[in-house]
Short mmCIF file of C-alpha atoms in Angstrom, two decimals:
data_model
loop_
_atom_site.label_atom_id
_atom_site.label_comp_id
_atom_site.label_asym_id
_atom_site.label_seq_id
_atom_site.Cartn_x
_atom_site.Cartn_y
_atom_site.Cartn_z
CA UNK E 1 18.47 25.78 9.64
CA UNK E 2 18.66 23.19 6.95
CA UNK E 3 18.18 19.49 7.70
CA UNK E 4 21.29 17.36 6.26
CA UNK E 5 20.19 14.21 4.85
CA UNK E 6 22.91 11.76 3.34
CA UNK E 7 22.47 10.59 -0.31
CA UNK E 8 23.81 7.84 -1.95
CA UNK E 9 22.79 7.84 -5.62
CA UNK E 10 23.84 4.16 -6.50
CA UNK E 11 24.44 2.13 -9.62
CA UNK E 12 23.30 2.01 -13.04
CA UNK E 13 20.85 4.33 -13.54
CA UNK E 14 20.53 5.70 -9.82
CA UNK E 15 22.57 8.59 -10.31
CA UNK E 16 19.89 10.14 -13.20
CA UNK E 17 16.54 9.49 -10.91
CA UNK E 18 18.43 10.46 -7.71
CA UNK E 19 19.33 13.89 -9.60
CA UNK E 20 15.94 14.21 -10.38
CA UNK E 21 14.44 13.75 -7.44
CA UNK E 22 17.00 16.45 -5.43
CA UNK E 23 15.99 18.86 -8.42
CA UNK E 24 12.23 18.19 -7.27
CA UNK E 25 13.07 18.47 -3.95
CA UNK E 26 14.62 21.61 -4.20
CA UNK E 27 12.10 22.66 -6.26
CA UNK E 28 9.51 22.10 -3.47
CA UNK E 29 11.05 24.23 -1.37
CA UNK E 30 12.44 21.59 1.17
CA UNK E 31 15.56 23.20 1.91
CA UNK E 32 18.26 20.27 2.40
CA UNK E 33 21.58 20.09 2.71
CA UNK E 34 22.72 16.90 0.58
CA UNK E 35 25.86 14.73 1.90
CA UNK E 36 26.42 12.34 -0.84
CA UNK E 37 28.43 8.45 -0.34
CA UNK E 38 28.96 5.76 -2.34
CA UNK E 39 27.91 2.10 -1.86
CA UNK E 40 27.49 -1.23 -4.23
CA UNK E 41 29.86 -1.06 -7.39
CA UNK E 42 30.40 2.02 -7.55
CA UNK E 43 32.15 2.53 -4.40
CA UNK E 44 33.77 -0.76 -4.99
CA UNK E 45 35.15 0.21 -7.96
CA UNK E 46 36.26 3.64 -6.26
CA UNK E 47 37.79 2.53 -2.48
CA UNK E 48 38.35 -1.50 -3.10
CA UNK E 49 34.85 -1.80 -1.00
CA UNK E 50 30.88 -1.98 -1.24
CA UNK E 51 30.11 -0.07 1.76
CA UNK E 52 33.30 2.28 2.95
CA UNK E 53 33.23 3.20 6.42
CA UNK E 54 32.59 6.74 5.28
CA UNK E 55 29.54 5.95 3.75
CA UNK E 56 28.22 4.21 7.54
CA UNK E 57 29.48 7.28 9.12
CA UNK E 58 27.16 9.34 7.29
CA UNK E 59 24.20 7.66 7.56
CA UNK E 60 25.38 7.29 11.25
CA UNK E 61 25.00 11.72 11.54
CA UNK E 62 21.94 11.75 9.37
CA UNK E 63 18.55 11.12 10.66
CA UNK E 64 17.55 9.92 6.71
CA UNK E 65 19.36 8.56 3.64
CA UNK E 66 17.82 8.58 0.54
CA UNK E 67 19.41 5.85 -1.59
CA UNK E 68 19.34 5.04 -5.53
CA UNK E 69 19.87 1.26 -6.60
CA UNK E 70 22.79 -0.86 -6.05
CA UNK E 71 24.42 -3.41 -7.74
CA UNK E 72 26.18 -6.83 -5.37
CA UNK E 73 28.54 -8.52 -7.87
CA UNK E 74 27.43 -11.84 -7.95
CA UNK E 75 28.99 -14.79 -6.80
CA UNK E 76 30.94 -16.17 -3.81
CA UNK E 77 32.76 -13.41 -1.13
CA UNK E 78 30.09 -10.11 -1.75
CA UNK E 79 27.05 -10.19 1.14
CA UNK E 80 23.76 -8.02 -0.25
CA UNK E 81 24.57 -4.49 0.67
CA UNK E 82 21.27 -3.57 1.00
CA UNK E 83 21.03 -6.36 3.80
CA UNK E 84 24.27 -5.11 5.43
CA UNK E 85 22.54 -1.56 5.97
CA UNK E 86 19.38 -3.30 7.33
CA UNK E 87 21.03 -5.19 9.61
CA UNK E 88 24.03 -2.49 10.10
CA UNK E 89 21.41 -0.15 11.59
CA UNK E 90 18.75 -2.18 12.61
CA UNK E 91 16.12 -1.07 10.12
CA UNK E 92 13.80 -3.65 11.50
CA UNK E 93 10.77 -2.03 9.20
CA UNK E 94 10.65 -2.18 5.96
CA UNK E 95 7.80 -0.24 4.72
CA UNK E 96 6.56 -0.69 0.88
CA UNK E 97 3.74 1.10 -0.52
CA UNK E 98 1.38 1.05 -3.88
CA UNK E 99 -0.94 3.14 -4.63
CA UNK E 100 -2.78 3.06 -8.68
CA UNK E 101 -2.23 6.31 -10.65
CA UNK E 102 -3.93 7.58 -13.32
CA UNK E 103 -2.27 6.75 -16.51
CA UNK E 104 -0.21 3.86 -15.97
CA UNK E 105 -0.65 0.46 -17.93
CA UNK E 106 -1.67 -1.55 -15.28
CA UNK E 107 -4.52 -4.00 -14.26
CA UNK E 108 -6.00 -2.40 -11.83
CA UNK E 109 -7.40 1.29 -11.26
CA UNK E 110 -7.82 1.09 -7.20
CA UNK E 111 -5.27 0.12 -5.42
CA UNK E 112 -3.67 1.34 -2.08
CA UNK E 113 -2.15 -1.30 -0.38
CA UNK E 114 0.82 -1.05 2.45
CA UNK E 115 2.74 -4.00 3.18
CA UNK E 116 5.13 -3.76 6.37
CA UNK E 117 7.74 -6.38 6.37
CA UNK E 118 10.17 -7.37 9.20
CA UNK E 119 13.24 -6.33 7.56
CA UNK E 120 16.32 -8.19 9.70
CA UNK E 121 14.95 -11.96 10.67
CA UNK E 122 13.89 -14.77 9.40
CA UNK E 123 15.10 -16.51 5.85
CA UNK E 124 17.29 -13.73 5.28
CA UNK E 125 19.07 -13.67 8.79
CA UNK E 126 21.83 -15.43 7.57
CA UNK E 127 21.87 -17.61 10.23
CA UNK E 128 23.41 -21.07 9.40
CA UNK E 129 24.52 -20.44 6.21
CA UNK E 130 26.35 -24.23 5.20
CA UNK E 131 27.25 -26.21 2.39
CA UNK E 132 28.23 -29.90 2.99
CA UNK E 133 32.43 -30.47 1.78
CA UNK E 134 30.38 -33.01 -1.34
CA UNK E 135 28.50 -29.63 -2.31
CA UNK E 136 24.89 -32.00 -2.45
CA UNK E 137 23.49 -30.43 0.74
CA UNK E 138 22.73 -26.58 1.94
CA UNK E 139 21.74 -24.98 5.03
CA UNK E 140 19.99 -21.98 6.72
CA UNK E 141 18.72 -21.37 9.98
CA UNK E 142 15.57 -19.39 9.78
CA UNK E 143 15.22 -17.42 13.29
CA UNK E 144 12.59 -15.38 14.99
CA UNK E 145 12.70 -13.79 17.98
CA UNK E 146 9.69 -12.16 20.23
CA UNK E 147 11.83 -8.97 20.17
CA UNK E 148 11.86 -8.97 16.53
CA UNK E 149 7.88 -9.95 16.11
CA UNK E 150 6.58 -7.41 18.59
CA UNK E 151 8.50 -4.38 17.46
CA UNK E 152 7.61 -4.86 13.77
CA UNK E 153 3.97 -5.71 14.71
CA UNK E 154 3.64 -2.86 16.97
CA UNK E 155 5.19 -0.57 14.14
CA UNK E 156 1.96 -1.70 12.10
CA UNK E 157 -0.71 -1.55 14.45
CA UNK E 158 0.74 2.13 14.80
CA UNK E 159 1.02 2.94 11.70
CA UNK E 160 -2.40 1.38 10.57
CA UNK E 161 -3.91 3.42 13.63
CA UNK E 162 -2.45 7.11 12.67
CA UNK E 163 -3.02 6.77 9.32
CA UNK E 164 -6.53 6.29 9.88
CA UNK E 165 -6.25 2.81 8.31
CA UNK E 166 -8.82 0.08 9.62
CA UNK E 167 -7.92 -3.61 8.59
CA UNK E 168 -4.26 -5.21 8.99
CA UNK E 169 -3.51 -8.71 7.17
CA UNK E 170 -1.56 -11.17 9.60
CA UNK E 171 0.52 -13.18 7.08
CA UNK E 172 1.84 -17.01 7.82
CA UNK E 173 2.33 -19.96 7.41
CA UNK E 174 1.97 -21.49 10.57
CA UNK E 175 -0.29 -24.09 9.79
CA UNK E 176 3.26 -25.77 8.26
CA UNK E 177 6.21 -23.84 9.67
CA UNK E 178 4.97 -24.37 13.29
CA UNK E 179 7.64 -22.62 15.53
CA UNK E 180 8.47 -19.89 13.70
CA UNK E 181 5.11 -18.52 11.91
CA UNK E 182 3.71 -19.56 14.60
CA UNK E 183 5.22 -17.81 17.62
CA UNK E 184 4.58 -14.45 14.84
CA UNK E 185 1.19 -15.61 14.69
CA UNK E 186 0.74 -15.66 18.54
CA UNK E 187 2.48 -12.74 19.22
CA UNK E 188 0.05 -11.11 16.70
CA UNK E 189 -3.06 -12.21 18.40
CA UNK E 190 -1.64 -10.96 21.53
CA UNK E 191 -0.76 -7.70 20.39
CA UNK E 192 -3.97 -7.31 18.40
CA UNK E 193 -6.57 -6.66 21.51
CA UNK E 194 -4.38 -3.81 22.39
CA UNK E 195 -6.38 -1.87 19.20
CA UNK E 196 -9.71 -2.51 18.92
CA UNK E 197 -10.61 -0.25 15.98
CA UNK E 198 -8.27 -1.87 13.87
CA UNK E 199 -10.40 -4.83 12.19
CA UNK E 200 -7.22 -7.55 12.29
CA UNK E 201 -7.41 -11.05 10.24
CA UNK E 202 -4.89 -13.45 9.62
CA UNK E 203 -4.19 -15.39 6.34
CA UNK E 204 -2.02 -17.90 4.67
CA UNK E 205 0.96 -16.29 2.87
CA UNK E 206 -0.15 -18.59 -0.33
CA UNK E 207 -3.67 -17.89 -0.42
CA UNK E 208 -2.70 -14.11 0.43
CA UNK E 209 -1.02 -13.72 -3.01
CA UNK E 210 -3.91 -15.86 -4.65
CA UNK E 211 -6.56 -13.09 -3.57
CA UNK E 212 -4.02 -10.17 -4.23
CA UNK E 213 -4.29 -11.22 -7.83
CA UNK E 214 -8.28 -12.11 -8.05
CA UNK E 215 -9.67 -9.39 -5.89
CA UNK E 216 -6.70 -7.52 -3.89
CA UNK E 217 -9.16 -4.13 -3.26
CA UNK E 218 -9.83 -6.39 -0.23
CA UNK E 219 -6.31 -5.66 1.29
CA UNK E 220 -5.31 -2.88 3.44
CA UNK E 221 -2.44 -2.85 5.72
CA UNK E 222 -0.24 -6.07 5.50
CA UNK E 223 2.14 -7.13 7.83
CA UNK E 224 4.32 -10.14 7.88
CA UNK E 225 7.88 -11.76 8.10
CA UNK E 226 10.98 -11.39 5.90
CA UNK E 227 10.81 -13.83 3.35
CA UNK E 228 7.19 -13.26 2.68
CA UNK E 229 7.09 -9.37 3.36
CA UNK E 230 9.88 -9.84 0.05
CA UNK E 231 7.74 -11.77 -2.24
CA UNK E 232 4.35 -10.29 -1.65
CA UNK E 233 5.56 -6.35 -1.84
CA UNK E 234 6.59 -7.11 -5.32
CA UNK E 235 3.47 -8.92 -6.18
CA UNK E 236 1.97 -5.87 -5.11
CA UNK E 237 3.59 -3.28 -7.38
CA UNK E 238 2.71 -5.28 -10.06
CA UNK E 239 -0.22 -4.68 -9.39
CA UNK E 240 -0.12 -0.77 -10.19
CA UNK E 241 2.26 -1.01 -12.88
CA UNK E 242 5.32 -2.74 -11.80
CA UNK E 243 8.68 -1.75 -9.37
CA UNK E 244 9.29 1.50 -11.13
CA UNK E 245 6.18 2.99 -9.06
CA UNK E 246 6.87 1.22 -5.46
CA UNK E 247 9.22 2.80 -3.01
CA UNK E 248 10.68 1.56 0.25
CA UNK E 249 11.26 2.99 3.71
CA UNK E 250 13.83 0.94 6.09
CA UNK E 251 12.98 2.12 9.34
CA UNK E 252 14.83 1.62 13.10
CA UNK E 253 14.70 3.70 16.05
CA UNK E 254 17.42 6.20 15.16
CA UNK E 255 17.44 6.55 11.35
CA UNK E 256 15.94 5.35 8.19
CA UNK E 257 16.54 4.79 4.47
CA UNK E 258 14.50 5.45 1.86
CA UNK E 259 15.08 3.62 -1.44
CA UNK E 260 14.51 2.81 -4.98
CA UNK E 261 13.46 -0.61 -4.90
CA UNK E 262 14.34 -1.17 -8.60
CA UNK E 263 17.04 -3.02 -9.79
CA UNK E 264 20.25 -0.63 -11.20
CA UNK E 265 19.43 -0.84 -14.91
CA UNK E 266 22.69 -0.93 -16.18
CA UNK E 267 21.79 -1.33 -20.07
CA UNK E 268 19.79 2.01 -19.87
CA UNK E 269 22.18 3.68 -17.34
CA UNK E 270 23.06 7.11 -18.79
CA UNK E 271 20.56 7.32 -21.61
CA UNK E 272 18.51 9.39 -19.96
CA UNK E 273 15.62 6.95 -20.42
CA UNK E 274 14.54 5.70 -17.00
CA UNK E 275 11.54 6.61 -14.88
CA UNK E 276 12.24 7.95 -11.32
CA UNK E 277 9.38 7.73 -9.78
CA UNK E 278 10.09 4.95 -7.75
CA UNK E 279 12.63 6.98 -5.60
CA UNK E 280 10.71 10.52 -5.97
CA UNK E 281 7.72 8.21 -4.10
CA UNK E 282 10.55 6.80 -1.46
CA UNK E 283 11.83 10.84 -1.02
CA UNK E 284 7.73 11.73 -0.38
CA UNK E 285 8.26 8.67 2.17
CA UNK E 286 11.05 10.86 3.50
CA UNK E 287 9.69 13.95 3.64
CA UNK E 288 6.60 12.30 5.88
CA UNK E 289 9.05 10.88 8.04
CA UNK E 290 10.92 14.00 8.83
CA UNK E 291 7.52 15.82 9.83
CA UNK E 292 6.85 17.43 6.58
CA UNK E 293 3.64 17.05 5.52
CA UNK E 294 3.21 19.93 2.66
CA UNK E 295 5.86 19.08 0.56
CA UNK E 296 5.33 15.34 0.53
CA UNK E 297 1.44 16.16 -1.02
CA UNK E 298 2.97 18.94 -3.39
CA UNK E 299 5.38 16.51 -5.03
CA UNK E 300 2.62 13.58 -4.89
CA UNK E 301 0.01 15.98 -6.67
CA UNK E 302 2.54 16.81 -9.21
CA UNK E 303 3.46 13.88 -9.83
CA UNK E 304 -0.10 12.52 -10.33
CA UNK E 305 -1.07 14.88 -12.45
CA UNK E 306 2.35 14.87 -14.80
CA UNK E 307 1.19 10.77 -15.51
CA UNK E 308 -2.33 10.98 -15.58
CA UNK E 309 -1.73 13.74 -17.97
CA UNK E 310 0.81 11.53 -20.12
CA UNK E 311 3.23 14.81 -19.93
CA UNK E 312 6.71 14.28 -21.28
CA UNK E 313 6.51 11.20 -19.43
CA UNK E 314 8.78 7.84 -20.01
CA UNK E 315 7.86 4.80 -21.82
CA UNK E 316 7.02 2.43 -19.38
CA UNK E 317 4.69 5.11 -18.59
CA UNK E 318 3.26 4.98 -21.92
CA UNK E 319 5.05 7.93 -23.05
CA UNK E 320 7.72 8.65 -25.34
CA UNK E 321 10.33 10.97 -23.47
CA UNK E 322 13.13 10.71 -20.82
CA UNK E 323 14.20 11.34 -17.31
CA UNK E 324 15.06 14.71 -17.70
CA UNK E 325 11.49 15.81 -19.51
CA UNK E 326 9.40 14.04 -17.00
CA UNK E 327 11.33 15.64 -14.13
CA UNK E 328 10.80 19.04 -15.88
CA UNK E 329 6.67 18.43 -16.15
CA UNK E 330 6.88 17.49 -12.51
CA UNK E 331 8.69 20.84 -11.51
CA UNK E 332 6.82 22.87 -13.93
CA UNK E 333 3.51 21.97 -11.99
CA UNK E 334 5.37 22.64 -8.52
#
């Protein structure tokens, strides 16, 4: 029996590296049965809303969504939709990994970093939210709860443990936000002794991204708040050749979403000139999640070897082709 996963191929340029992907996907044998929504613009544009109820109801009967880039309108009256679904379904994990590959322009040739961010507190809580009537003062309540600290913690000391990792980065700022880096910080420590094969350290969020940029081979597992989790995951793909090659997982207890975490594109939308292999690395993401192990390291081997090879790929890859020839070189070698 096939598993149904809901997909939701976006804005901009999300419909063209979605496609690919589900042609890789098939291609590798997985077997799915696709239930496709609409969310950001383009189901605003189609139903007079960002996130139609029959886009929650899907992700509601599907264990995993696999999700292209959306565009929020900007300005007053539209809420991040990408926060809604967080927060809608309690994705309390967000999971962001970068890894180097072969062939990319970037500055380092070593890199396998895994930041885990708490994906529904803190800064972006919205919590508070005020403007004063004179518009010269603004307001937000940053919160954290135990609940919220020990879950996501937990999730990385789990992680870190089955995946055979062996150091985990604490990150704060409690030596100047005192209540609420600081009850992560202690909630950390406690949960810490619990696994003693995992080396654990703690560091300052600004001389984390200071090292991640002199010498960040030194960084394993990282695992932090909101705000921070934000900031530093996209320092991080920088660091092995920018968002196009760093995926996201939003995980709760019941389901999960795996993204782009790209923005839409919308001047290259429809050229067939952008590089999926941010959201073929969040569908490998999947594919681990739901228990399946041998298609995951398929697609990851052909993919590696389609950019290390510079085949057909796309020009931020160095290359001079388009979505549709890379995702061809990828299937060829599957």
């Amino acid at each position: 029996m096939s598993t149904a996963i809901t997909v939701i191929p976006g804005d901009g340029i999300g419909p063209d590296i979605i496609d690919a992907t589900i042609k890789i996907l098939d291609k590798a044998g997985c077997d799915f049965t696709y239930e496709y929504a609409k969310a950001g613009l383009t189901a605003l544009e189609a139903t007079g809303e960002l996130l139609p109820q029959e886009t929650l109801d899907a992700i509601t009967r599907n264990k995993a969504t696999l999700k292209g880039p959306l565009t929020t309108p900007s300005g007053e009256g539209f809420t991040s939709v990408n926060v809604t679904l967080r927060k809608k379904f309690d994705l309390y994990a967000n999971l962001r990994p970068v890894k180097s590959f072969k062939g990319t322009q970037s500055r380092y040739e070593d890199i396998d970093i895994i930041t885990i961010r708490e994906n529904t507190e803190g800064m972006y809580s919205g919590l508070g939210q005020t403007t004063s009537e004179a518009g010269d003062q603004a307001r937000a309540i940053s919160q954290i709860t135990r609940k919220g600290c020990e879950r996501i913690l937990r999730f990385a000391f789990d992680f870190a443990e089955r995946e055979g990792r062996k150091k985990i980065t604490v990150v704060h700022k409690a030596n100047i936000l005192k209540t609420t880096s600081g009850l992560f910080l202690k909630i950390a420590r406690e949960i810490a002794v619990d696994y003693p094969n995992i080396d654990c350290n703690e560091m300052i969020v600004d001389a984390v991204c200071m090292r991640l940029v002199m010498n960040p081979e030194q960084f394993d597992v990282i695992v932090t708040t909101n705000l921070f989790g934000d900031i530093i995951s996209d320092l991080c793909a920088g660091l092995v050749g920018g968002l196009g090659m760093a995926p996201g997982a939003n995980i709760g207890d019941d389901s999960a979403i795996f993204e782009a975490v790209h923005g839409s594109a919308p001047d290259i939308a429809g050229k067939n000139l952008a590089n999926p292999t941010s959201v073929i690395l969040a569908a490998i993401q999947m594919l681990d999640y739901l228990d399946m192990p041998k298609p995951a390291r398929r697609i990851h081997a052909a993919l590696a070897d389609t950019i290390a090879s510079g085949d057909r790929t796309t020009r931020d890859l160095g290359g001079t082709h388009g979505t549709t020839d890379f995702t061809q070189a990828i299937i060829d070698r599957l």
